[in-house]
Short mmCIF file of C-alpha atoms in Angstrom, two decimals:
data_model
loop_
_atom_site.label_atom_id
_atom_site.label_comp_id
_atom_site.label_asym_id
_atom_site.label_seq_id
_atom_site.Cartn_x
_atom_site.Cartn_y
_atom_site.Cartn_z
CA UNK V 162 -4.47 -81.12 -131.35
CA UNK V 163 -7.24 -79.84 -134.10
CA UNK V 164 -7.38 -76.14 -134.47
CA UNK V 165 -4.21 -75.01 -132.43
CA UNK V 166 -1.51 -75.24 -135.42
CA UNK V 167 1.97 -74.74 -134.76
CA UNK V 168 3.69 -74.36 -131.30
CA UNK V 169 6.64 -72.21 -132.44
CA UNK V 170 7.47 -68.76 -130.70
CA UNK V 171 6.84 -66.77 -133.53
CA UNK V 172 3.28 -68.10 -134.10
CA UNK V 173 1.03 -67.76 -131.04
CA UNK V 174 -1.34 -65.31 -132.32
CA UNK V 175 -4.97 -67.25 -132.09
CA UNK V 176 -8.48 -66.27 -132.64
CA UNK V 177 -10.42 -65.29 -129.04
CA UNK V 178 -11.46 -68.01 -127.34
CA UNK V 179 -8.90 -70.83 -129.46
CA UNK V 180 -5.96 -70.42 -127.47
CA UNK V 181 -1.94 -70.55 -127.96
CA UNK V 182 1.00 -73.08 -127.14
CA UNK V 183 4.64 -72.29 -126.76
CA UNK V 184 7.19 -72.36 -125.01
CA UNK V 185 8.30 -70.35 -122.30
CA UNK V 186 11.94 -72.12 -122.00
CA UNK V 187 13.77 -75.51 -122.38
CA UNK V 188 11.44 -78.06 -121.15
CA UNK V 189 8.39 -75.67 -120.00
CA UNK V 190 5.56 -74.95 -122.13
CA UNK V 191 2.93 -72.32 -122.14
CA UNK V 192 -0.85 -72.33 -123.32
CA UNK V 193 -3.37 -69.38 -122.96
CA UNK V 194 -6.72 -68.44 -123.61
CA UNK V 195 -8.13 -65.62 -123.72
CA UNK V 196 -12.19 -64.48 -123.74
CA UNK V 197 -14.39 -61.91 -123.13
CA UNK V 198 -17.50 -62.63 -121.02
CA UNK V 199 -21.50 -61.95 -121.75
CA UNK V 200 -20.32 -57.98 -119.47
CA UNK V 201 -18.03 -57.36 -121.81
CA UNK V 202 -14.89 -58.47 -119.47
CA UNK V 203 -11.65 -59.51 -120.63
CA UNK V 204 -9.93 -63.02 -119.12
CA UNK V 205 -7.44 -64.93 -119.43
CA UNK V 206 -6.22 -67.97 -118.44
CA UNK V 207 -2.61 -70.02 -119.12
CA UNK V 208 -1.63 -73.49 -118.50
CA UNK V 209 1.80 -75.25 -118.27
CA UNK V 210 3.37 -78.40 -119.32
CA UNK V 211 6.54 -80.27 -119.37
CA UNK V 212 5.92 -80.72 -122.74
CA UNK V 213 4.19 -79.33 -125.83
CA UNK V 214 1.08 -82.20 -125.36
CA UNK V 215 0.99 -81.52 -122.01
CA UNK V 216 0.30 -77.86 -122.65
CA UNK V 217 -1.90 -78.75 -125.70
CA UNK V 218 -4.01 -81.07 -123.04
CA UNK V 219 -4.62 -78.95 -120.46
CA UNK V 220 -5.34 -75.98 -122.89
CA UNK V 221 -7.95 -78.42 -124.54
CA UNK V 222 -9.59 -78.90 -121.12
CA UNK V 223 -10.16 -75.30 -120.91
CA UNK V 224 -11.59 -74.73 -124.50
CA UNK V 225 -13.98 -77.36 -122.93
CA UNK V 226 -14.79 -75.70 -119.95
CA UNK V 227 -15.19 -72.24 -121.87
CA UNK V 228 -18.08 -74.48 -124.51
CA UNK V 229 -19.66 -76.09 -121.30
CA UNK V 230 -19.75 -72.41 -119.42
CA UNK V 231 -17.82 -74.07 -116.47
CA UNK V 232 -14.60 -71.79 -117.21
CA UNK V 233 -13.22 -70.21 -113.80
CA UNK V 234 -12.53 -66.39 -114.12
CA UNK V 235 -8.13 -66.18 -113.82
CA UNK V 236 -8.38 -63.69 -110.48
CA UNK V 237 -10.67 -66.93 -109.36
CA UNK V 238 -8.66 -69.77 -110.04
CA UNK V 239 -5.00 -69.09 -111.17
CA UNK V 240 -2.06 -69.00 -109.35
CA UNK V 241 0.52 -66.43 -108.85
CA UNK V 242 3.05 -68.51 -110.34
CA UNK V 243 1.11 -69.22 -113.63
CA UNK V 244 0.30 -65.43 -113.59
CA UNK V 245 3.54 -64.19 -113.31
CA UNK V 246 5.07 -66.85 -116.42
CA UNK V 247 2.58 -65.47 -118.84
CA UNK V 248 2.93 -61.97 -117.62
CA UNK V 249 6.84 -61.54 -118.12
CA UNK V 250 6.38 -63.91 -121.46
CA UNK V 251 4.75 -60.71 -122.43
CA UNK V 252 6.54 -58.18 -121.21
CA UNK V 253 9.51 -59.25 -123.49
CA UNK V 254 8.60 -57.31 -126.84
CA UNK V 255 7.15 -53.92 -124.45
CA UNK V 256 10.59 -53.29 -122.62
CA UNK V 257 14.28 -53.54 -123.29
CA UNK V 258 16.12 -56.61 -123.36
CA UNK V 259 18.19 -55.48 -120.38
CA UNK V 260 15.27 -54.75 -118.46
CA UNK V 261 13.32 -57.86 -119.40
CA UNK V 262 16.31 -60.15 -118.20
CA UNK V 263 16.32 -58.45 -114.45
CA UNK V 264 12.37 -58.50 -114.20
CA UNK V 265 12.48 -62.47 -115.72
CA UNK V 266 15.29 -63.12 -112.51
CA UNK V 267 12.71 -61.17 -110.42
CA UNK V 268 9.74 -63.50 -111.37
CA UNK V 269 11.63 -66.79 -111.51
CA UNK V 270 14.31 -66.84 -108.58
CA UNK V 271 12.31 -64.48 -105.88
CA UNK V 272 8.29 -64.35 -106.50
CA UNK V 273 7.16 -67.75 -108.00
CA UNK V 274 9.17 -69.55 -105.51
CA UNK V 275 8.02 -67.66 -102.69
CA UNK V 276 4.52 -66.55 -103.55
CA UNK V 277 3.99 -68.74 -107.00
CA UNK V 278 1.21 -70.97 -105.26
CA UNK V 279 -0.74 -68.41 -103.71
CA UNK V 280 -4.21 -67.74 -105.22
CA UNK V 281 -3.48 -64.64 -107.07
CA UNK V 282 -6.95 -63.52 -106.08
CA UNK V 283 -6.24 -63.71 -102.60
CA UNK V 284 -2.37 -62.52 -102.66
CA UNK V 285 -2.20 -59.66 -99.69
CA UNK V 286 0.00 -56.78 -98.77
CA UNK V 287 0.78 -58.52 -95.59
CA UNK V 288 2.28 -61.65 -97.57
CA UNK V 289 4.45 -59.62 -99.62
CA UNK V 290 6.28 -57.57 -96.84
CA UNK V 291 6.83 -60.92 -95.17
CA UNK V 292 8.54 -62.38 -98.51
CA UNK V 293 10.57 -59.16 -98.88
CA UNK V 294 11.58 -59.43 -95.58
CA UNK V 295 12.82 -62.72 -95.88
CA UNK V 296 14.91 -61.71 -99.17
CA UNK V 297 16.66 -59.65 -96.66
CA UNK V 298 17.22 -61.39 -94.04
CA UNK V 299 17.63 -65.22 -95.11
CA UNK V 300 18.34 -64.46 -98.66
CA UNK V 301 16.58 -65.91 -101.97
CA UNK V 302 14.47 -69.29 -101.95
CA UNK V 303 16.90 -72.47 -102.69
CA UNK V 304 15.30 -74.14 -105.83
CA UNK V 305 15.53 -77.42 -107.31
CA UNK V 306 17.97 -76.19 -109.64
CA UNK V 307 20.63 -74.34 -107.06
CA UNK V 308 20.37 -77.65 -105.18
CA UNK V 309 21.37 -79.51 -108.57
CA UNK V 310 24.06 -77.40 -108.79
CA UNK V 311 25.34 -77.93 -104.52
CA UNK V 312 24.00 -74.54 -103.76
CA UNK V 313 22.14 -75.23 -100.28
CA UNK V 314 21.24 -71.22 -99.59
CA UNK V 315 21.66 -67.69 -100.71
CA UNK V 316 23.05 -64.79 -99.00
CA UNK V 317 20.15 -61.90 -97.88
CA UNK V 318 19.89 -59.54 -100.45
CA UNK V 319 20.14 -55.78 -99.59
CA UNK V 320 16.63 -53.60 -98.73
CA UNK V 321 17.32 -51.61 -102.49
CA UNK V 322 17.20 -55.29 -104.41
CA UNK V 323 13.91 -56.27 -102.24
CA UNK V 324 12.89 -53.11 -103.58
CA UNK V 325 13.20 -53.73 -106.78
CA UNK V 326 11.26 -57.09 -107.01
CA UNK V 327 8.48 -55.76 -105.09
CA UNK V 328 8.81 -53.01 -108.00
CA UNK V 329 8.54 -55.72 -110.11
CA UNK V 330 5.66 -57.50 -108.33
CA UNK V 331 3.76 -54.36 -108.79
CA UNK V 332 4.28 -53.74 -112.18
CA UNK V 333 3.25 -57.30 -112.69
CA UNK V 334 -0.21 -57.06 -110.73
CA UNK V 335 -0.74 -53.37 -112.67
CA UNK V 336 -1.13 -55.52 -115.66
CA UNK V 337 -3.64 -57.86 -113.96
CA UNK V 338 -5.63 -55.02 -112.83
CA UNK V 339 -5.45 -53.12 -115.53
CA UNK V 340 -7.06 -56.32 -117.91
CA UNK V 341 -9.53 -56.75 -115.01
CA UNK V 342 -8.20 -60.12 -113.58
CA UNK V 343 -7.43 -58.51 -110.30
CA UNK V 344 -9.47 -55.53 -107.81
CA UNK V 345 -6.24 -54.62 -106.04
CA UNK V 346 -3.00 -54.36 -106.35
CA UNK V 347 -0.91 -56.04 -103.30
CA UNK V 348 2.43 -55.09 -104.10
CA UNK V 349 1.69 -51.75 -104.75
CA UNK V 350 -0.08 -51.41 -101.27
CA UNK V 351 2.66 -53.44 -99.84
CA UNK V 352 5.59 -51.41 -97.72
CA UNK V 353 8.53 -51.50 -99.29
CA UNK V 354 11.79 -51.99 -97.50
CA UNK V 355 13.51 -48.93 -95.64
CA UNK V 356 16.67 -48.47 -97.74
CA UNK V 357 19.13 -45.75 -96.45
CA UNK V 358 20.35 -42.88 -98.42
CA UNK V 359 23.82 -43.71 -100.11
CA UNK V 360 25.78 -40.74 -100.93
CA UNK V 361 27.41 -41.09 -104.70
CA UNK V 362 30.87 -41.62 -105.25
CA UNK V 363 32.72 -39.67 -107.78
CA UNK V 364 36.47 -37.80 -107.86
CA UNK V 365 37.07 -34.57 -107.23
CA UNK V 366 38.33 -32.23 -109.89
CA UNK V 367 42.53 -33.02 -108.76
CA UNK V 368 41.79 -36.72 -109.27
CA UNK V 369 39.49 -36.48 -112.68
CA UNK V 370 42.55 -34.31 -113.77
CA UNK V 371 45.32 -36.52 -113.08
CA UNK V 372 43.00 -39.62 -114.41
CA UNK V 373 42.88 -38.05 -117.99
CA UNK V 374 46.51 -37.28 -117.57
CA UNK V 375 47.82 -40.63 -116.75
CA UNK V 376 45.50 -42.23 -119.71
CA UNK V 377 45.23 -40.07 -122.50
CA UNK V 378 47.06 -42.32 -124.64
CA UNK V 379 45.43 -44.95 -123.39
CA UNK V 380 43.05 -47.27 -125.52
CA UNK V 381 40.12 -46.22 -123.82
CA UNK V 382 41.57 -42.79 -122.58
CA UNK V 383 38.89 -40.98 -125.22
CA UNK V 384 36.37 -42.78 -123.50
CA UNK V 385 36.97 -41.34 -119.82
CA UNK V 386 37.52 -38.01 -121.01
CA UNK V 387 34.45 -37.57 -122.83
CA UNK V 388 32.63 -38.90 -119.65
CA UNK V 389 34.62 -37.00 -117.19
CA UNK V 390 33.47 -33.66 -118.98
CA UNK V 391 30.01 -34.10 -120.30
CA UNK V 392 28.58 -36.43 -117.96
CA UNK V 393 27.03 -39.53 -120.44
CA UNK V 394 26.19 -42.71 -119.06
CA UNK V 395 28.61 -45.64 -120.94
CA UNK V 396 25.98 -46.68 -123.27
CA UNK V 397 25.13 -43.20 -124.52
CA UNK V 398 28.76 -43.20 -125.36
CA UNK V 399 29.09 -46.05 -126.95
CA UNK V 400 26.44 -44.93 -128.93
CA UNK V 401 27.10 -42.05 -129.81
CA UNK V 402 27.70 -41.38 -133.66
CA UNK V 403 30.00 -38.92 -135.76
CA UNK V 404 26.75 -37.21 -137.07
CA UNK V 405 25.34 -36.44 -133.43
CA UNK V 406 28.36 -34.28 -133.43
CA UNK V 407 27.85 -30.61 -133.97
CA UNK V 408 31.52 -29.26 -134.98
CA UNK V 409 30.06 -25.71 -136.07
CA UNK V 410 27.63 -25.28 -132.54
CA UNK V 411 30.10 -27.29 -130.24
CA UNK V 412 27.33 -29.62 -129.66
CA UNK V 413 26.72 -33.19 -129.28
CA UNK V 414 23.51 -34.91 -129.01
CA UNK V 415 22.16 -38.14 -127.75
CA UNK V 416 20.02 -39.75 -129.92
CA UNK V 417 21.08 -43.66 -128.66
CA UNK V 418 22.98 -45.75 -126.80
CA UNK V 419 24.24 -49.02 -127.15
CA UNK V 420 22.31 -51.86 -124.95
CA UNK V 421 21.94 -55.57 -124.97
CA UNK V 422 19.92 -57.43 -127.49
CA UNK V 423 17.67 -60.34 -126.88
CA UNK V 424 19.15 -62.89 -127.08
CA UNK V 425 23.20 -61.79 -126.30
CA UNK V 426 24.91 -59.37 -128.07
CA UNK V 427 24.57 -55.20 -128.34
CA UNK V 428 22.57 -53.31 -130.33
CA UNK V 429 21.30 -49.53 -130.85
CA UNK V 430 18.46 -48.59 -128.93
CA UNK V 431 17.07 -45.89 -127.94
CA UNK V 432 18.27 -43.62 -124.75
CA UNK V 433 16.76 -44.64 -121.10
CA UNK V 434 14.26 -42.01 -121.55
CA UNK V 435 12.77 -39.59 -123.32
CA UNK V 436 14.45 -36.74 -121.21
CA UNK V 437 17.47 -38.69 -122.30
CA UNK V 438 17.30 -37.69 -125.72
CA UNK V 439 19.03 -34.22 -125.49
CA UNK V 440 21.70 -31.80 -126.51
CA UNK V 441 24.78 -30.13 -124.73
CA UNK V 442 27.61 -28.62 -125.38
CA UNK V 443 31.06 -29.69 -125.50
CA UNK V 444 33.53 -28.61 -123.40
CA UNK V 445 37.33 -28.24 -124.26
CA UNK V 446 38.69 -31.11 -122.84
CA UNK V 447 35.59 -33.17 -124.64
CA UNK V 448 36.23 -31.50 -128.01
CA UNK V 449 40.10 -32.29 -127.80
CA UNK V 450 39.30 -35.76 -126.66
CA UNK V 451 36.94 -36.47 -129.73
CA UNK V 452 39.37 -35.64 -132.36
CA UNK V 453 42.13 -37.88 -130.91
CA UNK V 454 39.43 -40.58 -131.62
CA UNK V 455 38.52 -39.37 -134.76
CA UNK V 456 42.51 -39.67 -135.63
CA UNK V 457 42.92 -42.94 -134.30
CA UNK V 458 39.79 -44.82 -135.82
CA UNK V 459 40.95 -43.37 -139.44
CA UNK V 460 44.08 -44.76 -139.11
CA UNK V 461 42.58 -48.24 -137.83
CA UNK V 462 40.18 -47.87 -141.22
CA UNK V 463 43.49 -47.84 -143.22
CA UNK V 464 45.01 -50.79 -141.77
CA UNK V 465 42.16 -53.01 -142.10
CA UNK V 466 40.35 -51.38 -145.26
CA UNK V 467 37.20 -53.46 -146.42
CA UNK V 468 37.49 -55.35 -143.10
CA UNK V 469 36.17 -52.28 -141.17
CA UNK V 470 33.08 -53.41 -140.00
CA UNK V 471 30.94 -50.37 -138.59
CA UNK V 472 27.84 -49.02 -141.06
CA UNK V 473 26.69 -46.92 -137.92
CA UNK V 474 29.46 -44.26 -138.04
CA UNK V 475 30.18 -45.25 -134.17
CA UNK V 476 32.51 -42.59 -132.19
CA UNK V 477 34.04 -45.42 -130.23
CA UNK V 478 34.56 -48.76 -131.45
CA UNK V 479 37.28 -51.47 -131.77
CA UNK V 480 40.07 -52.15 -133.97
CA UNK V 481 38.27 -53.23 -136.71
CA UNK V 482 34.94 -51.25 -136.04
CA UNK V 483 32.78 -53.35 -134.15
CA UNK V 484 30.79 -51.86 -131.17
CA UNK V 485 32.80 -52.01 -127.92
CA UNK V 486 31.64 -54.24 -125.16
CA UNK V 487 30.87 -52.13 -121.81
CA UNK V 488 32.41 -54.53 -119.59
CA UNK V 489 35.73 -53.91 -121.30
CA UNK V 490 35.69 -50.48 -120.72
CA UNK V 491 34.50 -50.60 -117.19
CA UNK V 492 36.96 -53.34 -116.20
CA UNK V 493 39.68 -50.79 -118.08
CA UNK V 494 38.55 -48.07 -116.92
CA UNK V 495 39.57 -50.03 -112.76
CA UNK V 496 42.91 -50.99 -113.76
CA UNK V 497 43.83 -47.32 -114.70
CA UNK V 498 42.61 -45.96 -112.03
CA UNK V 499 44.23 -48.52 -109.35
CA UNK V 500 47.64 -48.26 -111.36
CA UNK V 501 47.18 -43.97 -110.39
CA UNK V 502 46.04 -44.34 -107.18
CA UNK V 503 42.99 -43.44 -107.29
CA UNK V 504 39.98 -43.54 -104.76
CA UNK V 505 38.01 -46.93 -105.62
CA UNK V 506 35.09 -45.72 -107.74
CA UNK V 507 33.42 -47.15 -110.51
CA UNK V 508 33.34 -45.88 -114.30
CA UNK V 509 29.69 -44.57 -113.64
CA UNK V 510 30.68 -42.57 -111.09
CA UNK V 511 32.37 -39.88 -113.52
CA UNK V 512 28.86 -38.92 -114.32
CA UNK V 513 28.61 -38.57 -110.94
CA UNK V 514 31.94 -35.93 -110.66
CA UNK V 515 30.58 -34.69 -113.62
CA UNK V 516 27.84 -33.44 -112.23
CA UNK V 517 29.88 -32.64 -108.42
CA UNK V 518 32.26 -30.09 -110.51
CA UNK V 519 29.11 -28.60 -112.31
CA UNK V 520 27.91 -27.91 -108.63
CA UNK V 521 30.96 -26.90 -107.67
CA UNK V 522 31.16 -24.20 -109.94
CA UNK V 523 27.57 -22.50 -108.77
CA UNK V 524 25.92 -24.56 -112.20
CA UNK V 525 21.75 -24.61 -111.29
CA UNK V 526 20.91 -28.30 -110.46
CA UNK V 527 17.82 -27.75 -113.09
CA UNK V 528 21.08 -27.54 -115.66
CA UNK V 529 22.81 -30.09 -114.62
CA UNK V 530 19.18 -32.20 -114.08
CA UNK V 531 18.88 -31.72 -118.04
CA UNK V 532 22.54 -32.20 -118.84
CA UNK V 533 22.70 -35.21 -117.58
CA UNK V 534 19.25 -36.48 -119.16
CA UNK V 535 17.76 -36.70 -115.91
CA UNK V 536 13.89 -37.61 -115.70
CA UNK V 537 13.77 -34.80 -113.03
CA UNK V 538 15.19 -32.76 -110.97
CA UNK V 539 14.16 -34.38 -108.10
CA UNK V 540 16.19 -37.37 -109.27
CA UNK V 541 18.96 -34.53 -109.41
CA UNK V 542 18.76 -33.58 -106.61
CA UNK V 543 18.02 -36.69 -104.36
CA UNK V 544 21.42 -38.11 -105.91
CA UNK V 545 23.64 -34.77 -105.03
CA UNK V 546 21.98 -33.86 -101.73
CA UNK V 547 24.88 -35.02 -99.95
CA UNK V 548 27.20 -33.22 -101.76
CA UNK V 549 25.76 -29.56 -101.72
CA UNK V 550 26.52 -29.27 -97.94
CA UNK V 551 30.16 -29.77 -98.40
CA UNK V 552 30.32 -27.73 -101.74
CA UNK V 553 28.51 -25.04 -99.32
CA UNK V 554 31.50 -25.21 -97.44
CA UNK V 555 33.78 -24.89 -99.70
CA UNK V 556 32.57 -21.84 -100.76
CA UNK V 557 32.42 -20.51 -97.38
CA UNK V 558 36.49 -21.56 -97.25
CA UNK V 559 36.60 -19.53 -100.40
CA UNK V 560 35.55 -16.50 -99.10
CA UNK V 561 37.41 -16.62 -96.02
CA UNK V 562 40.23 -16.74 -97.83
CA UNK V 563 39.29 -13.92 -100.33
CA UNK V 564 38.38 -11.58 -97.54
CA UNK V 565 41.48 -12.96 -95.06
#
């Protein structure tokens, strides 16, 4: 169609008021126009199709409705649905991959089924706790596709992942309000499901010691050591670079962590947070565990040679120095700790002991909140606030036993 050029991905970028076609995924294609009105108001309005023309049609029709004047405002006239396609569609270059690919599962198996027809003018508080409820109690909305695939209905979702979406939902509708498409916000004024407070799991200190015993010459036995003692999260680990490595100060410092890339694969990125980003100090077990790895990986570099394949100066990588996957040292990190008996706990919980021990040993939780990269110590505390009363008693035990 005249004036729209191509529909590829990487070419949407339009003049106000000419509009953009691309598409969104295999088989569904996206056109949007934005404008600003005679009070100096932003809209913006998108259109879908099963195919490019389709898009490029109905896109046409609104060029001609914006000429004749005719033009509905988007809080007016669009959809949830529509909203929410063009909204994550543009969330994807703001947030992390990982991120983007749980908000996308949000959008398409939870809200546009359920709420994707509703007027998004006219979406209420009301309707969202009733969809949230339903995620909880009846599970997920069956779509065309599960049914393709013999799935007839899914199992209710727990109150924390109804959380989530709504959290979704709200961030969503910010946007909307934010570019003045919407007056309120329903999800935010929406309840959100009661979720009851989980206590963490971690080990205590006999179990983290007998894990590091029982895998320090392990392939990944570097790995839980460095985690059992400083407290990183497995990306931060993986990571984590020779140079972020303070030998002289006894320091190491966070400055990445390996997450997924768009489109499959791992790549550098930056930490969770910007509290994230921090420095600590090593303790012995830590120190000891890094130059194991350090003598390992140079003696993988000399039997492979110019096939070594990291330029990032990783800490941990594979045999031939490619970044390790997570899910191979999480699914590891379970068989080790089944073969030594250990209580059933996941890898993340040794941030979790981590931080237990630290608390155990009288360490401030305002410490520990910024040794573990926390975004507050409210966060801090809210995860450990089950643990304090028994550490309380421990120390009473203590005394008892100093004083007979």
């Amino acid at each position: 169609m005249g004036g729209l050029g191509t529909t590829s991905k990487n070419s949407r970028h339009r003049s106000p008021g000419e509009g953009s076609v691309y598409e969104l995924r295999a088989g569904h294609w996206r056109g949007a126009l934005s404008w600003t009105d005679s009070e100096g108001l932003r809209h913006r309005r998108a259109v879908s199709g099963h195919t490019s023309a389709e898009a490029h049609d109905k896109l046409d029709d609104l060029r001609r409705e914006l000429r004749l004047g005719t033009i509905t405002p988007a809080a007016k006239g669009s959809k949830v649905g529509e909203y929410l396609e063009d909204w994550i569609e543009r969330e994807k270059t703001h947030i992390r991959p990982s991120t983007w690919r749980t908000r996308e599962t949000h959008v398409r198996c939870y809200l546009i089924p359920t709420l994707g027809n509703r007027p998004l003018s006219r979406l209420s508080p009301a309707e969202v706790e009733r969809a949230l409820a339903r995620f909880t109690s009846a599970g997920r909305p069956v779509t065309e596709g599960d049914r393709k695939r013999g799935r007839q209905k899914h199992k209710p979702v727990s109150p924390l992942t109804a959380r989530h979406v709504r959290a979704t939902l709200r961030i969503a509708l910010a946007a909307a309000v934010r570019e003045g498409r919407l007056g309120r916000n329903a999800a935010a004024d929406a309840k959100p499901p009661y979720v009851a407070h989980r206590a963490v799991s971690y080990l205590s200190a006999p179990d983290v010691r007998v894990l590091l015993s029982v895998t320090q010459d392990d392939l990944y036995g570097p790995v839980y050591a460095v985690a059992a003692s400083t407290g990183l999260r497995l990306g931060e680990l993986l990571g984590l670079a020779w140079t972020d490595l303070d030998g002289l100060a006894g320091t190491l410092t966070v400055r990445r962590s390996l997450a997924a890339a768009q489109g499959g694969g791992w790549k550098l990125a930056e930490p969770k947070s910007a509290r994230s980003r921090r420095t600590i100090p090593l303790p012995k077990r830590a120190r000891e565990a890094l130059s194991l790895q350090r003598a390992r990986q140079g003696a993988a570099k000399e039997v492979v040679g110019d096939a070594w394949q990291d330029r990032d100066g990783l800490v941990f990588t594979d045999s031939v120095g490619r970044p390790i996957r997570p899910g191979a040292v999480s699914s590891a990190f379970q068989k080790a700790r089944a073969a030594a008996g250990l209580p059933a706990v996941t890898f993340h919980d040794l941030r979790h002991s981590a931080a237990t021990l630290m608390l155990a040993e009288g360490v401030p939780l305002a410490v520990i909140s910024e040794w573990l990269g926390h975004a507050g110590i409210a966060i801090t505390a809210s995860h450990y606030a089950a643990v304090v009363p028994a550490l309380r008693r421990d120390a009473a035990d203590a005394m008892d036993r100093a004083l007979g």
